[in-house]
Each structure stands twice: as C-alpha cells, then as structure tokens.
Short mmCIF file of C-alpha atoms in Angstrom, two decimals:
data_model
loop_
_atom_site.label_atom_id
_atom_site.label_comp_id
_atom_site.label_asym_id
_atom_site.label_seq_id
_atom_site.Cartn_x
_atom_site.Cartn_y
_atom_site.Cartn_z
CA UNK A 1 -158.40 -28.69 79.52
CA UNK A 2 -161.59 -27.20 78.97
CA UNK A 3 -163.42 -28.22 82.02
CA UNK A 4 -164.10 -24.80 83.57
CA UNK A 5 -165.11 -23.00 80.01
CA UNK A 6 -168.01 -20.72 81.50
CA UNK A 7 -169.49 -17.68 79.66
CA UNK A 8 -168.42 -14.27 80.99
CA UNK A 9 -170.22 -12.58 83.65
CA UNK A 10 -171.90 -9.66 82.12
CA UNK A 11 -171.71 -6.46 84.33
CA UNK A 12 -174.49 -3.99 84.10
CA UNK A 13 -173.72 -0.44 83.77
CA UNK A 14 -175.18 1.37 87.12
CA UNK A 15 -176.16 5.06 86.33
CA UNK A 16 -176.64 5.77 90.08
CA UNK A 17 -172.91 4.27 90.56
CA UNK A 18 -171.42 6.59 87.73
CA UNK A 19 -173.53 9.29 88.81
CA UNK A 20 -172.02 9.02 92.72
CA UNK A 21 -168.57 9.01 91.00
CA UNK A 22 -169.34 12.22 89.37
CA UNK A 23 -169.98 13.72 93.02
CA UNK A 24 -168.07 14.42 96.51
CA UNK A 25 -167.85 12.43 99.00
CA UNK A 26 -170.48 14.14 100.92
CA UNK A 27 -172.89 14.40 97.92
CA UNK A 28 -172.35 10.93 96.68
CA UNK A 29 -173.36 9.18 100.25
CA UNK A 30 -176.52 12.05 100.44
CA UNK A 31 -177.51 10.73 97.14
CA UNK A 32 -177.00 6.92 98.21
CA UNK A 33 -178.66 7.12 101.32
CA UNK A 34 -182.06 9.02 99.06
CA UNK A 35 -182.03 6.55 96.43
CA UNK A 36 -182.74 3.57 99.16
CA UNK A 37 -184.72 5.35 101.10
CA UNK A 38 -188.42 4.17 100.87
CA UNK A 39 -190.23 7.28 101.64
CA UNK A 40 -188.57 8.77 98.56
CA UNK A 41 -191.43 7.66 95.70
CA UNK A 42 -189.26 6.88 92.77
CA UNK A 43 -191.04 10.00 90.45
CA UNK A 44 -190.62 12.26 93.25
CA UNK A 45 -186.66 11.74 93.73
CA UNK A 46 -186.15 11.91 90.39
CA UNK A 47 -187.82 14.68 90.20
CA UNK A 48 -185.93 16.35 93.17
CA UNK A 49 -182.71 15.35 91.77
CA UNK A 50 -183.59 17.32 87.93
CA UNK A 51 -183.80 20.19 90.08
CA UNK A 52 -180.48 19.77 90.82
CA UNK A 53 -179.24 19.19 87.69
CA UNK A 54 -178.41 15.25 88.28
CA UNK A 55 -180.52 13.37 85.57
CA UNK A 56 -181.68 9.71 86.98
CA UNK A 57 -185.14 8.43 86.17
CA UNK A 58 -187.76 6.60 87.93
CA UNK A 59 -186.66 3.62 86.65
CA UNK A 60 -183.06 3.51 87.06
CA UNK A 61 -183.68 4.78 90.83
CA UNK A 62 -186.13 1.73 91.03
CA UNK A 63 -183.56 -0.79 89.35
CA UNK A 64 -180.65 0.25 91.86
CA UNK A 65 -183.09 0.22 95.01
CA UNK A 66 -184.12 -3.63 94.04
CA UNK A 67 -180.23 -3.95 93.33
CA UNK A 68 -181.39 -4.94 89.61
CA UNK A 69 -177.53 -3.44 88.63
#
C-alpha cells in the first residue's frame, strides 16, 4: 500500500520567472534572452535592469542562468 510513499518535490520560487510574468510578451523574452546571455556580468544586468525599475540581484540572475530554480 505504501510502496511508492516519496517526499514531495519542493519547487523553488524563481524571481526571474515571476518577474517575466509581471511583463509583455515582448519584454518578458528581452529580459530572458539578457539574463542567459554571458556577456551580461551578473552586477552589470542587475544593475541595468534597477534602472528600469525591475529589481533582480546578482545572485538571483546567477541562480536562474545555472538553472539553480
């Protein structure tokens, strides 16, 4: 009966994922395509992106690029 009893799956919480929902279309693949794009240094997109008023750090663009979420 209990032979396949297995712990749920946890599912991380993506900030680049919600953040793409927040935006069009258009935006959201623009944003996708800059967050795994190499020649974007992590500080310097997020940086880029505060100046647009869409807050993702270093370190969450980092996480999502190594598909850590």
């Amino acid at each position: 009966m209990l032979e396949d009893l297995q712990p749920p799956k946890k599912v991380w919480p993506c900030a680049v994922r919600s953040t793409t929902l927040t935006l069009s279309d258009k935006d959201a693949k623009i944003l996708e395509q800059a967050v795994m794009n190499p020649e974007w240094t992590y500080a310097a997109l997020e940086s880029a992106l505060s100046g647009k008023g869409i807050k993702l750090s270093a370190n969450t663009i980092k996480r999502h690029r190594q598909k850590g979420c």
